[in-house]
Amino acid sequence: MSSPNSATDRGNLPPLSLHVPEPRFRPGDAADYSHLPISQAGAQARPDEACAPVETHPLCLDLIRVLDDEGRAVGPWNPALDAETLRRMLRAMALTRAFDDRMYRAQRQGKTSFYMKSTGEEATAVAPAMALAPDDMVFPTYRQQGLLITRGYPLVEMINQIYSNRADKLLGRQLPVMYSAREQSFFSISGNLATQFPQAVGWAMASAIKGDTRIAAAWLGEGSSAEGDFHSGLTFAAVYNAPVIFNIVNNQWAISSFSGFAGAERTTFAARAIGYGIAGLRVDGNDPLAVYAASRWAADRARANGGPTLIEHFTYRAEGHSTSDDPGQYRSAQERAEWPLGDPVTRLKQHLIALGEWSEDAHAAMDLELVETVKAAAREAEKNGVLGQGLHHPTRTLFEGVFEEMPWHLREQSEQAIHERRIRYPDWQE
Amino acid sequence: MNMIEAINDALDIMLARDPDVVVLGEDVGYFGGVFRATAGLQKKHGRTRVFDTPISECGIIGVAVGMGAYGLRPVPEIQFADYIYPGLDQLVSEAARLRYRSAGEFIAPLTVRSPFGGGIFGGQTHSQSPEALFTHVAGLKTVIPSTPHDAKGLLIAAIEDNDPVIFFEPKRIYNGPFDGYYDKPVEPWSRHPDSEVPEGHYRVPLGKARIVQAGEALTVLAYGTMVHVARAVCAEKGVDAEILDLRTLVPLDIDAIEASVRKTGRCLIVHEATRTGGFGAELSALVQERCFYHLEAPIERVTGFDTPYPHSLEWAYFPGPVRLGEAIDRLMMPA
């Protein structure tokens, strides 16, 4: 008797085969990106912000680029920013990088448990932050520290959070880099991936329900675009024409998994927008002017009740996933150097120099100054303690804020925790 | 009023009182909900206050969290508690923790309404009682009414509460109380004193149990449909039971429970949900820890069996009069 799975009565059909994606380069391989189609800067059409979503389909398969190889800003997407704005953008990106470098080192020095750099992706946070209004609510992942830095959140507060010290506004409750900054319209970061997508839509819907003028913007990585929340978020945004901008930062890697495990072998991430009836744009994520222009286009569209836009930022995660990760175990060490879209800070620097508005010397001086700025902020934050030094918030705060008012069971547990501390540290006082 | 009318009234009052209240969910808008709980509300309050959603529980809860962060007071409906699981990550990881993880910068003042419980031949996916999944989550409140009066007052209190509330509505008793005798005709709410629902705004405070009936011989801890089943069985047995309708599972009215068990010395815990890891286990542990020297018999738990909710064998599964009766007999046996 043949089982239902038996092939005996199925003729001579070829055996099926499972496709398991595999990245092109592994450790030890030479990285070569010549297969990657890189669009010519300035060659992409710029449709009207009020266009039908389907009109953006060609842009979902292309790559919007403004800065050419000589650092000139070209084409219809050139946002034509003045030199002062460009220098502000450059500074915010450089500051983000300097901050990352310092905090990475702080983790290695044992001052905190964990850190995540955004090196190479600074433009995907800094440029949108400049394109949005300061009170548009942003729903970031853990790799958009550039949003906070651009919006002027004090570095000391960021470091207090990273050190979980007694000045940490999040009371030491959150893992480092999971910031929350309501005054800067920066939503509380969650460790659970993609949950912020439907939340941003809900915020945008609320703004629309109230007849407000503020819009929302959300970020996720290409890896977490595989989560169900991505689908829910885009569906709801389309259904209610919510004033929201979805940013997919496609940095090619989700920890050790290359973007093929999120579907990149079949089409672009931007192209998904079209199936939802949402406008889609695919931009060179290392071109700060292209990112700015796309964000501005999407913000203007949303603000005019034109509905949501999905932007794929095509970039490269230059560093490890986090301080707990060693990318040398799964990808070629040459990838970063060979990445054909270069480095966002270098490209904007070249542009400003080409405009005659910046110089190598000015840049070197700025870098030195930023290192000192971050160092001073870190020293200031260290006065409030670093992780594990005992200078954390009082024990009772562990139990506060679970609910608006503390119920009896948490009150009892709070007394227990304080009792335990007294036994462990007889002289302890809070 | 029956319980559906009481819930509808509570929503109507809150929509009128607070411009930040919005009602959303599958079929809740034009149609008025598959159980009619939102009937007429869209017409009265407008499409941007009461509206239909895509069929996505993750999306419904997720957008409600975002609306709460903006400053609205959303009341999302999940059509059946059995379908709340796609929204679980948003509830457990987001709504429950938002206040805590942001140190109060953002809150999630949402009230998730959802019909729950069995006794209606709902089979596996229209009968579940998943309250223990939520009582286990720090940061969520779980509320279950058992009468129209409480349904309205508790729902208003839940909507006004600044914490996320899971509001489970026992659909078996939407139209009338159910005593466990499934072969008898249902008595409508109109013949029950708890269907007297005051007009206008009133609150039944969260975290407070209701003494359904005072007694000296035995404490019964119940909620939802099982309040009515327990009451009928105690009457039939002639046992002088004190029946507590817990109404809110988190935060729990521990004072009422302690006071009652210390008085009676015996405790019966009743719920429809499956036994292992059910909320009854938490209740039993608390009573044991806090009333040990007053107990004159082992604490009894009468619950659903540890199986998926069945269709044809519903009344073999349901914790009905026989199962309750035997537990009461064991409890009341002379020492």
Coordinates of N, CA, C and O in Angstrom, one line a residue, chain A residues 209-210, chain B residues 10-11 13-23 45 48-50 71-75 159-160:
Chain A
I209 N -7.7 61.9 12.8 CA -9.0 62.0 13.4 C -9.2 63.3 14.1 O -10.2 63.9 14.1
K210 N -8.1 63.8 14.7 CA -8.1 65.1 15.4 C -8.0 66.3 14.5 O -8.0 67.5 15.0
Chain B
A10 N -22.6 52.0 27.7 CA -21.3 52.5 28.3 C -20.5 53.1 27.2 O -19.9 54.2 27.3
L11 N -20.4 52.5 26.0 CA -19.6 53.0 24.9 C -20.2 54.4 24.4 O -19.5 55.3 24.2
I13 N -22.0 56.5 26.1 CA -21.8 57.5 27.1 C -20.3 58.0 27.0 O -20.1 59.2 27.0
M14 N -19.4 57.1 26.9 CA -18.0 57.5 26.8 C -17.6 58.3 25.5 O -16.8 59.2 25.5
L15 N -18.3 57.8 24.4 CA -18.0 58.5 23.2 C -18.6 60.0 23.3 O -18.0 60.9 22.7
A16 N -19.7 60.1 24.0 CA -20.3 61.5 24.1 C -19.5 62.3 25.1 O -19.3 63.5 24.9
R17 N -19.0 61.7 26.1 CA -18.3 62.5 27.2 C -16.9 62.9 26.8 O -16.4 63.9 27.3
D18 N -16.2 62.0 26.1 CA -14.7 62.2 25.9 C -14.4 62.2 24.4 O -14.5 61.1 23.8
P19 N -14.1 63.3 23.8 CA -13.8 63.4 22.4 C -12.6 62.5 22.0 O -12.4 62.3 20.8
D20 N -11.8 62.0 23.0 CA -10.6 61.2 22.6 C -11.0 59.7 22.6 O -10.1 58.9 22.2
V21 N -12.2 59.3 22.9 CA -12.6 57.9 22.9 C -12.9 57.6 21.4 O -13.7 58.3 20.7
V22 N -12.3 56.5 20.9 CA -12.6 56.0 19.6 C -12.8 54.4 19.7 O -12.2 53.8 20.5
V23 N -13.8 53.9 18.9 CA -14.1 52.5 19.0 C -13.8 52.0 17.6 O -14.2 52.5 16.6
H45 N -22.1 58.9 16.4 CA -20.9 59.6 16.7 C -20.0 59.8 15.5 O -18.9 60.5 15.7
T48 N -15.4 58.7 12.0 CA -14.0 58.8 12.5 C -13.9 58.5 14.0 O -12.8 58.5 14.6
R49 N -15.0 58.2 14.6 CA -15.0 57.9 16.1 C -15.3 56.4 16.3 O -14.8 55.8 17.2
V50 N -16.1 55.8 15.4 CA -16.5 54.4 15.4 C -16.3 53.8 14.0 O -17.0 54.2 13.1
G71 N -2.6 60.3 22.3 CA -3.4 60.9 23.3 C -4.9 60.5 23.3 O -5.7 61.1 24.0
L72 N -5.2 59.6 22.3 CA -6.6 59.1 22.3 C -6.8 58.0 23.3 O -5.8 57.6 24.0
R73 N -8.0 57.6 23.4 CA -8.4 56.6 24.4 C -9.2 55.5 23.6 O -10.4 55.5 23.6
P74 N -8.4 54.7 22.9 CA -9.1 53.8 22.0 C -9.7 52.6 22.7 O -9.2 52.1 23.7
V75 N -10.9 52.1 22.2 CA -11.5 50.9 22.7 C -11.6 49.9 21.5 O -12.7 49.9 20.8
I159 N -12.4 52.2 30.5 CA -12.1 53.2 29.4 C -11.4 54.4 30.1 O -10.5 55.0 29.5
E160 N -11.9 54.8 31.3 CA -11.3 56.0 32.0 C -10.0 55.7 32.6 O -9.2 56.6 33.0

